[in-house]
């Protein structure tokens, strides 16, 4: 009998806990109305493109760029180009020497101010006037004469060309001096009108005048105010500036020398007067081919101012009497000038007032533009304008 082992009975299981019934979840409500399903489009078989055989790139050597064709200048155009270039260099050199004038004037004024400031406390009134006159005389000589002489030596300018002293008859010299002095006195009246106009706005300008006190040193006053300026300023402006520009055009030389002469005074009130005087002085010198007439006229014009100051200082005449004397002298000189000018016009058929333009291939306007565009001249004009404004509002 085969024995089979007895299998153990399974352990009794605990009774199953009743599970909580979960409420049946409602199915999602489909949107109304139901959207139809899009029918997928069948994909179109695209036949692959056959590969195109590309030729290998062949290195191409860069071709040289042909130069732009420039039409060569004609001999006349080339000559005018070099002419304008020479005129520009001359204008730049003139502007450079004028800037040196201005720089030396500022430096010397500062030195004199420092020296006089230290010694001014112990200096009497008469000694102060003498020192002031000496200062003006020395500065004028150093600035205008010495600098102009150095400029001529550097540029190797022939003195006979820029400082002509052709012999002029006494009668013609007297006529030219009368005409020049008449224009100078007329310009003085213009300056007085400008001064009165500035006075209406509370601006009083005394630039360029020298207060000599009650008893001026007459001889020193005459030398430093009348003699030296007539020599050194004419040497610088009617000699150097006008002389180096005269071969290019006489009208250009007159215009530029007069404009720079007016700017160098650094005084807006005096600028119209000095510009008009410069035009007359330069024209007379060119017609006489000599600096002597302008030197004499310049001396007489300044000498009249010196004489008026001396008469006022010593109370020989009143200001009203001096004004009347100026008016009477101007009328006499104006009448004589009219007679002399009429005779000159009749004797020369009007050609006496014609000026040489130098190179006739270039117009006068082009020459003025070439000179006026010079950087050094522009810099000089700007600096003198600013300096004049400073003097106008500080004096």
CSV table of C-alpha atoms in Angstrom, one decimal:
chain,number,residue,atom,x,y,z
A,1,UNK,CA,0.0,0.0,0.0
A,2,UNK,CA,1.5,3.2,-1.1
A,3,UNK,CA,1.6,6.0,1.5
A,4,UNK,CA,0.9,9.5,0.4
A,5,UNK,CA,1.8,12.3,2.8
A,6,UNK,CA,-1.1,14.3,4.1
A,7,UNK,CA,-1.3,17.8,2.7
A,8,UNK,CA,-1.7,20.5,5.4
A,9,UNK,CA,-4.9,22.3,5.4
A,10,UNK,CA,-4.8,25.9,4.4
A,11,UNK,CA,-5.1,28.5,7.2
A,12,UNK,CA,-8.4,30.1,7.4
A,13,UNK,CA,-8.6,33.5,5.7
A,14,UNK,CA,-10.2,36.4,7.3
A,15,UNK,CA,-13.4,37.5,5.8
A,16,UNK,CA,-13.1,40.0,3.0
A,17,UNK,CA,-14.0,43.5,3.8
A,18,UNK,CA,-16.7,44.9,1.7
A,19,UNK,CA,-15.3,47.4,-0.8
A,20,UNK,CA,-16.9,50.8,-1.0
A,21,UNK,CA,-18.8,51.3,-4.2
A,22,UNK,CA,-17.5,54.1,-6.3
A,23,UNK,CA,-20.0,55.9,-8.4
A,24,UNK,CA,-19.6,55.3,-12.0
A,25,UNK,CA,-17.8,58.1,-13.8
A,26,UNK,CA,-19.7,59.7,-16.6
A,27,UNK,CA,-18.1,59.6,-20.0
A,28,UNK,CA,-16.9,63.0,-21.3
A,29,UNK,CA,-19.5,64.8,-23.2
A,30,UNK,CA,-18.4,65.3,-26.8
A,31,UNK,CA,-18.6,68.8,-28.2
A,32,UNK,CA,-21.7,69.6,-29.9
A,33,UNK,CA,-21.9,69.4,-32.8
A,34,UNK,CA,-19.3,66.7,-33.1
A,35,UNK,CA,-16.4,67.8,-35.3
A,36,UNK,CA,-15.8,65.5,-38.3
A,37,UNK,CA,-12.4,63.9,-38.4
A,38,UNK,CA,-10.1,65.4,-41.0
A,39,UNK,CA,-9.3,63.0,-43.7
A,40,UNK,CA,-5.6,62.7,-44.0
A,41,UNK,CA,-4.3,63.7,-47.4
A,42,UNK,CA,-2.2,61.1,-49.1
A,43,UNK,CA,1.4,62.0,-49.3
A,44,UNK,CA,2.6,62.7,-52.8
A,45,UNK,CA,5.7,60.9,-53.7
A,46,UNK,CA,8.4,63.3,-54.8
A,47,UNK,CA,10.8,62.0,-57.2
A,48,UNK,CA,14.4,62.8,-56.1
A,49,UNK,CA,16.1,65.3,-58.2
A,50,UNK,CA,19.1,64.0,-60.0
A,51,UNK,CA,22.4,65.6,-58.8
A,52,UNK,CA,23.9,68.0,-61.3
A,53,UNK,CA,27.6,67.6,-61.8
A,54,UNK,CA,29.4,70.8,-60.9
A,55,UNK,CA,32.4,71.7,-62.8
A,56,UNK,CA,35.4,72.4,-60.5
A,57,UNK,CA,36.2,76.1,-60.1
A,58,UNK,CA,39.2,77.3,-61.9
A,59,UNK,CA,41.3,79.9,-60.1
A,60,UNK,CA,41.2,83.1,-62.0
A,61,UNK,CA,43.9,85.6,-61.4
A,62,UNK,CA,42.4,89.1,-60.5
A,63,UNK,CA,42.6,91.5,-63.3
A,64,UNK,CA,44.4,94.8,-62.5
A,65,UNK,CA,42.0,97.7,-62.2
A,66,UNK,CA,42.5,100.2,-64.9
A,67,UNK,CA,43.4,103.7,-63.5
A,68,UNK,CA,40.7,106.3,-63.9
A,69,UNK,CA,41.4,108.5,-66.8
A,70,UNK,CA,42.3,112.0,-65.7
A,71,UNK,CA,42.4,114.5,-68.4
A,72,UNK,CA,45.8,116.2,-68.3
A,73,UNK,CA,45.9,119.9,-67.6
A,74,UNK,CA,46.5,122.3,-70.3
A,75,UNK,CA,49.5,124.5,-70.0
A,76,UNK,CA,47.3,127.4,-69.1
A,77,UNK,CA,45.5,125.5,-66.4
A,78,UNK,CA,48.8,124.2,-65.0
A,79,UNK,CA,50.1,127.8,-64.9
A,80,UNK,CA,47.0,129.0,-63.0
A,81,UNK,CA,47.2,126.1,-60.6
A,82,UNK,CA,50.8,127.0,-59.6
A,83,UNK,CA,49.9,130.7,-59.5
A,84,UNK,CA,47.0,130.1,-57.0
A,85,UNK,CA,49.2,127.8,-55.0
A,86,UNK,CA,51.9,130.4,-54.8
A,87,UNK,CA,49.3,133.0,-53.7
A,88,UNK,CA,48.0,130.7,-51.0
A,89,UNK,CA,51.5,130.2,-49.6
A,90,UNK,CA,52.1,133.9,-49.6
A,91,UNK,CA,48.8,134.5,-47.8
A,92,UNK,CA,49.6,131.8,-45.2
A,93,UNK,CA,53.0,133.5,-44.6
A,94,UNK,CA,51.3,136.9,-44.1
A,95,UNK,CA,48.8,135.3,-41.6
A,96,UNK,CA,51.7,133.7,-39.8
A,97,UNK,CA,53.6,137.0,-39.3
A,98,UNK,CA,50.4,138.7,-38.2
A,99,UNK,CA,49.9,136.0,-35.6
A,100,UNK,CA,53.4,136.6,-34.4
A,101,UNK,CA,52.5,140.3,-34.1
A,102,UNK,CA,49.5,139.5,-31.9
A,103,UNK,CA,51.4,137.0,-29.7
A,104,UNK,CA,54.3,139.4,-29.1
A,105,UNK,CA,51.9,142.1,-28.2
A,106,UNK,CA,50.1,140.0,-25.6
A,107,UNK,CA,53.4,138.7,-24.2
A,108,UNK,CA,55.0,142.2,-24.0
A,109,UNK,CA,51.8,143.7,-22.5
A,110,UNK,CA,51.8,141.0,-19.8
A,111,UNK,CA,55.5,141.6,-19.0
A,112,UNK,CA,55.0,145.4,-18.8
A,113,UNK,CA,51.9,144.9,-16.6
A,114,UNK,CA,53.8,142.7,-14.1
A,115,UNK,CA,56.7,145.2,-14.0
A,116,UNK,CA,54.6,148.2,-13.7
A,117,UNK,CA,52.4,146.5,-11.1
A,118,UNK,CA,55.4,146.0,-8.8
A,119,UNK,CA,56.8,149.5,-9.3
A,120,UNK,CA,53.5,151.3,-9.7
A,121,UNK,CA,52.9,151.9,-6.0
A,122,UNK,CA,56.0,154.1,-5.7
A,123,UNK,CA,55.7,155.7,-9.1
A,124,UNK,CA,54.5,159.3,-9.4
A,125,UNK,CA,51.8,160.3,-11.8
A,126,UNK,CA,54.2,162.0,-14.2
A,127,UNK,CA,56.6,159.0,-14.1
A,128,UNK,CA,53.7,156.7,-14.8
A,129,UNK,CA,52.7,158.6,-17.8
A,130,UNK,CA,56.3,158.6,-19.1
A,131,UNK,CA,56.5,154.8,-18.5
A,132,UNK,CA,53.3,154.3,-20.4
A,133,UNK,CA,54.5,156.3,-23.4
A,134,UNK,CA,57.8,154.5,-23.4
A,135,UNK,CA,56.0,151.1,-23.2
A,136,UNK,CA,53.9,151.9,-26.3
A,137,UNK,CA,56.9,153.1,-28.3
A,138,UNK,CA,59.1,150.1,-27.5
A,139,UNK,CA,56.3,147.6,-28.1
A,140,UNK,CA,55.5,149.2,-31.5
A,141,UNK,CA,59.1,149.0,-32.6
A,142,UNK,CA,59.6,145.5,-31.4
A,143,UNK,CA,56.4,144.1,-32.9
A,144,UNK,CA,56.1,145.8,-36.2
A,145,UNK,CA,59.6,146.7,-37.3
A,146,UNK,CA,61.7,143.8,-35.9
A,147,UNK,CA,59.2,141.1,-36.9
A,148,UNK,CA,58.7,142.6,-40.3
A,149,UNK,CA,62.5,142.8,-40.8
A,150,UNK,CA,62.9,139.1,-39.8
A,151,UNK,CA,60.1,138.1,-42.1
A,152,UNK,CA,61.7,139.8,-45.0
A,153,UNK,CA,65.1,138.1,-44.3
A,154,UNK,CA,63.5,134.6,-44.0
A,155,UNK,CA,61.6,135.0,-47.2
A,156,UNK,CA,64.5,136.7,-48.9
A,157,UNK,CA,62.4,139.5,-50.1
A,158,UNK,CA,64.1,142.3,-52.0
A,159,UNK,CA,63.6,145.5,-50.0
A,160,UNK,CA,63.5,147.6,-53.2
A,161,UNK,CA,60.4,145.8,-54.3
A,162,UNK,CA,58.3,146.0,-51.1
A,163,UNK,CA,59.6,149.4,-49.9
A,164,UNK,CA,59.6,151.6,-52.9
A,165,UNK,CA,60.7,155.2,-52.5
A,166,UNK,CA,60.3,156.6,-56.0
A,167,UNK,CA,61.0,160.3,-56.3
A,168,UNK,CA,57.8,162.2,-56.2
A,169,UNK,CA,57.5,165.9,-57.1
A,170,UNK,CA,56.7,168.3,-54.2
A,171,UNK,CA,53.5,169.5,-55.8
A,172,UNK,CA,52.2,165.9,-56.4
A,173,UNK,CA,53.3,164.9,-52.9
A,174,UNK,CA,51.4,167.8,-51.4
A,175,UNK,CA,48.3,167.0,-53.3
A,176,UNK,CA,48.3,163.4,-52.2
A,177,UNK,CA,48.9,164.4,-48.6
A,178,UNK,CA,46.0,166.8,-48.7
A,179,UNK,CA,43.6,164.1,-50.2
A,180,UNK,CA,44.8,161.5,-47.7
A,181,UNK,CA,44.4,163.8,-44.7
A,182,UNK,CA,40.9,164.9,-45.8
A,183,UNK,CA,39.8,161.2,-45.9
A,184,UNK,CA,41.4,160.6,-42.5
A,185,UNK,CA,39.5,163.5,-40.9
A,186,UNK,CA,36.3,162.3,-42.5
A,187,UNK,CA,36.9,158.8,-41.0
A,188,UNK,CA,37.4,160.5,-37.6
A,189,UNK,CA,33.8,161.8,-37.8
A,190,UNK,CA,32.6,158.2,-38.6
A,191,UNK,CA,34.4,157.0,-35.4
A,192,UNK,CA,32.8,159.8,-33.3
A,193,UNK,CA,29.3,158.7,-34.6
A,194,UNK,CA,30.1,155.1,-33.7
A,195,UNK,CA,31.3,156.1,-30.2
A,196,UNK,CA,28.1,158.1,-29.7
A,197,UNK,CA,26.0,155.1,-30.8
A,198,UNK,CA,27.8,152.8,-28.3
A,199,UNK,CA,27.3,155.5,-25.7
A,200,UNK,CA,23.5,155.2,-26.1
A,201,UNK,CA,23.8,151.6,-24.8
A,202,UNK,CA,26.0,152.4,-21.9
A,203,UNK,CA,29.2,151.2,-23.6
A,204,UNK,CA,32.1,153.7,-23.6
A,205,UNK,CA,35.1,152.7,-25.6
A,206,UNK,CA,38.4,154.6,-25.2
A,207,UNK,CA,40.6,152.1,-26.9
A,208,UNK,CA,43.5,153.5,-28.8
A,209,UNK,CA,43.5,156.9,-26.9
A,210,UNK,CA,46.2,157.8,-24.5
A,211,UNK,CA,45.6,159.8,-21.3
A,212,UNK,CA,48.6,162.0,-20.8
A,213,UNK,CA,47.5,163.7,-17.6
A,214,UNK,CA,47.6,167.4,-16.9
A,215,UNK,CA,51.2,168.0,-18.0
A,216,UNK,CA,52.3,165.4,-20.6
A,217,UNK,CA,55.9,164.9,-21.7
A,218,UNK,CA,55.4,166.7,-25.0
A,219,UNK,CA,58.4,165.5,-26.9
A,220,UNK,CA,58.0,161.9,-25.8
A,221,UNK,CA,54.3,162.0,-26.5
A,222,UNK,CA,54.9,163.3,-30.1
A,223,UNK,CA,57.5,160.6,-30.8
A,224,UNK,CA,55.6,157.6,-29.4
A,225,UNK,CA,52.2,158.5,-30.7
A,226,UNK,CA,52.8,160.4,-33.9
A,227,UNK,CA,56.3,159.5,-35.2
A,228,UNK,CA,56.9,155.9,-34.4
A,229,UNK,CA,53.5,154.5,-35.4
A,230,UNK,CA,53.7,156.4,-38.7
A,231,UNK,CA,57.1,154.7,-39.4
A,232,UNK,CA,56.7,151.1,-38.1
A,233,UNK,CA,53.0,150.6,-39.0
A,234,UNK,CA,53.6,151.8,-42.6
A,235,UNK,CA,56.7,149.7,-42.8
A,236,UNK,CA,54.7,146.6,-41.7
A,237,UNK,CA,51.4,147.0,-43.5
A,238,UNK,CA,52.0,149.2,-46.5
A,239,UNK,CA,55.5,147.8,-46.9
A,240,UNK,CA,55.5,144.1,-46.1
A,241,UNK,CA,51.8,143.0,-46.4
A,242,UNK,CA,51.0,145.1,-49.4
A,243,UNK,CA,54.4,144.7,-51.0
A,244,UNK,CA,54.4,140.9,-51.1
A,245,UNK,CA,50.8,140.9,-52.5
A,246,UNK,CA,51.2,143.6,-55.0
A,247,UNK,CA,52.7,141.4,-57.8
A,248,UNK,CA,49.5,139.3,-57.7
A,249,UNK,CA,47.1,142.2,-57.8
A,250,UNK,CA,47.2,145.9,-56.7
A,251,UNK,CA,43.6,145.8,-55.7
A,252,UNK,CA,44.1,142.7,-53.7
A,253,UNK,CA,47.2,144.2,-51.9
A,254,UNK,CA,45.2,147.3,-51.0
A,255,UNK,CA,42.2,145.3,-49.6
A,256,UNK,CA,44.2,142.8,-47.6
A,257,UNK,CA,46.6,145.3,-46.1
A,258,UNK,CA,43.8,147.6,-45.1
A,259,UNK,CA,41.8,144.8,-43.5
A,260,UNK,CA,44.7,143.5,-41.5
A,261,UNK,CA,45.7,147.0,-40.5
A,262,UNK,CA,42.2,147.6,-39.1
A,263,UNK,CA,42.1,144.2,-37.3
A,264,UNK,CA,45.5,144.7,-35.7
A,265,UNK,CA,44.3,147.7,-33.8
A,266,UNK,CA,42.0,145.4,-31.8
A,267,UNK,CA,39.3,148.0,-31.3
A,268,UNK,CA,35.8,147.8,-32.9
A,269,UNK,CA,35.4,151.5,-32.7
A,270,UNK,CA,38.6,152.2,-34.6
A,271,UNK,CA,38.2,149.5,-37.2
A,272,UNK,CA,36.0,151.5,-39.6
A,273,UNK,CA,38.4,154.5,-39.3
A,274,UNK,CA,41.6,152.4,-39.7
A,275,UNK,CA,40.1,150.4,-42.6
A,276,UNK,CA,39.2,153.5,-44.6
A,277,UNK,CA,42.5,155.2,-43.8
A,278,UNK,CA,44.3,152.0,-44.9
A,279,UNK,CA,42.5,152.0,-48.2
A,280,UNK,CA,43.5,155.6,-48.9
A,281,UNK,CA,47.1,155.2,-47.7
A,282,UNK,CA,47.6,152.1,-49.8
A,283,UNK,CA,46.1,153.6,-52.9
A,284,UNK,CA,48.2,156.7,-52.6
A,285,UNK,CA,51.4,154.7,-52.1
A,286,UNK,CA,50.7,152.6,-55.2
A,287,UNK,CA,50.0,155.6,-57.3
A,288,UNK,CA,53.1,157.4,-56.1
A,289,UNK,CA,55.1,154.1,-56.0
A,290,UNK,CA,56.5,155.3,-52.6
A,291,UNK,CA,55.8,154.8,-48.9
A,292,UNK,CA,56.6,158.4,-48.2
A,293,UNK,CA,53.1,159.8,-48.8
A,294,UNK,CA,51.4,157.4,-46.4
A,295,UNK,CA,54.1,158.0,-43.7
A,296,UNK,CA,53.5,161.8,-43.9
A,297,UNK,CA,49.7,161.4,-43.9
A,298,UNK,CA,49.8,159.0,-41.0
A,299,UNK,CA,52.1,161.3,-39.0
A,300,UNK,CA,49.9,164.3,-39.7
A,301,UNK,CA,46.7,162.5,-38.7
A,302,UNK,CA,48.2,161.3,-35.4
A,303,UNK,CA,49.9,164.6,-34.9
A,304,UNK,CA,46.6,166.4,-35.0
A,305,UNK,CA,45.3,164.1,-32.2
A,306,UNK,CA,48.5,164.8,-30.2
A,307,UNK,CA,48.1,168.5,-30.7
A,308,UNK,CA,44.5,168.4,-29.5
A,309,UNK,CA,45.4,166.5,-26.4
A,310,UNK,CA,48.2,168.9,-25.5
A,311,UNK,CA,46.0,172.0,-26.0
A,312,UNK,CA,43.3,170.4,-23.8
A,313,UNK,CA,45.9,169.4,-21.2
A,314,UNK,CA,47.3,172.9,-20.9
A,315,UNK,CA,43.7,174.4,-21.2
A,316,UNK,CA,44.7,176.5,-24.2
A,317,UNK,CA,41.4,175.6,-25.9
A,318,UNK,CA,38.2,174.0,-24.9
A,319,UNK,CA,36.9,170.8,-26.4
A,320,UNK,CA,34.2,172.7,-28.3
A,321,UNK,CA,36.8,175.0,-29.9
A,322,UNK,CA,38.9,172.0,-30.9
A,323,UNK,CA,35.9,170.4,-32.5
A,324,UNK,CA,35.2,173.6,-34.5
A,325,UNK,CA,38.8,173.8,-35.6
A,326,UNK,CA,38.6,170.2,-36.8
A,327,UNK,CA,35.4,171.0,-38.8
A,328,UNK,CA,37.0,174.0,-40.4
A,329,UNK,CA,40.2,172.2,-41.3
A,330,UNK,CA,38.1,169.3,-42.8
A,331,UNK,CA,36.1,171.7,-45.0
A,332,UNK,CA,39.3,173.3,-46.3
A,333,UNK,CA,41.0,170.0,-47.0
A,334,UNK,CA,37.8,168.6,-48.6
A,335,UNK,CA,37.5,171.5,-51.0
A,336,UNK,CA,41.2,171.2,-52.0
A,337,UNK,CA,40.9,167.5,-52.4
A,338,UNK,CA,37.9,167.9,-54.8
A,339,UNK,CA,39.9,170.4,-56.9
A,340,UNK,CA,43.0,168.1,-57.0
A,341,UNK,CA,41.0,165.0,-57.8
A,342,UNK,CA,39.2,166.7,-60.6
A,343,UNK,CA,42.5,167.8,-62.1
A,344,UNK,CA,43.9,164.3,-61.8
A,345,UNK,CA,40.9,162.8,-63.5
A,346,UNK,CA,41.0,165.3,-66.4
A,347,UNK,CA,44.7,164.9,-66.9
A,348,UNK,CA,44.7,161.1,-67.0
A,349,UNK,CA,41.2,160.5,-68.6
A,350,UNK,CA,40.1,158.6,-65.6
A,351,UNK,CA,42.9,156.0,-65.9
A,352,UNK,CA,44.6,157.4,-62.7
A,353,UNK,CA,42.2,155.3,-60.6
A,354,UNK,CA,42.8,152.0,-62.5
A,355,UNK,CA,44.7,149.2,-60.8
A,356,UNK,CA,46.8,146.4,-62.2
A,357,UNK,CA,45.3,142.9,-61.7
A,358,UNK,CA,48.6,141.1,-62.2
A,359,UNK,CA,47.7,137.8,-63.9
A,360,UNK,CA,44.7,138.6,-66.1
A,361,UNK,CA,43.9,134.9,-66.5
A,362,UNK,CA,42.6,134.7,-62.9
A,363,UNK,CA,39.8,137.0,-61.9
A,364,UNK,CA,40.1,139.3,-58.9
A,365,UNK,CA,37.3,137.6,-57.1
A,366,UNK,CA,39.2,134.2,-57.3
A,367,UNK,CA,42.3,135.9,-55.9
A,368,UNK,CA,40.4,137.3,-53.0
A,369,UNK,CA,38.8,133.9,-52.3
A,370,UNK,CA,42.2,132.2,-52.3
A,371,UNK,CA,43.7,134.7,-49.8
A,372,UNK,CA,40.6,134.9,-47.6
A,373,UNK,CA,40.5,131.1,-47.2
A,374,UNK,CA,44.0,131.0,-45.8
A,375,UNK,CA,44.0,129.2,-42.4
A,376,UNK,CA,46.4,131.5,-40.8
A,377,UNK,CA,44.5,134.6,-41.9
A,378,UNK,CA,41.2,133.2,-40.7
A,379,UNK,CA,42.8,132.3,-37.3
A,380,UNK,CA,44.2,135.9,-37.0
A,381,UNK,CA,40.8,137.4,-37.8
A,382,UNK,CA,39.0,135.2,-35.3
A,383,UNK,CA,41.5,136.0,-32.5
A,384,UNK,CA,41.5,139.7,-33.2
A,385,UNK,CA,37.7,139.7,-33.2
A,386,UNK,CA,37.6,137.9,-29.8
A,387,UNK,CA,40.2,140.3,-28.4
A,388,UNK,CA,38.3,143.3,-29.7
A,389,UNK,CA,35.1,142.1,-28.0
A,390,UNK,CA,37.1,141.6,-24.7
A,391,UNK,CA,38.5,145.1,-24.9
A,392,UNK,CA,35.1,146.6,-25.8
A,393,UNK,CA,33.3,145.1,-22.7
A,394,UNK,CA,36.1,145.5,-20.2
A,395,UNK,CA,37.1,149.1,-20.9
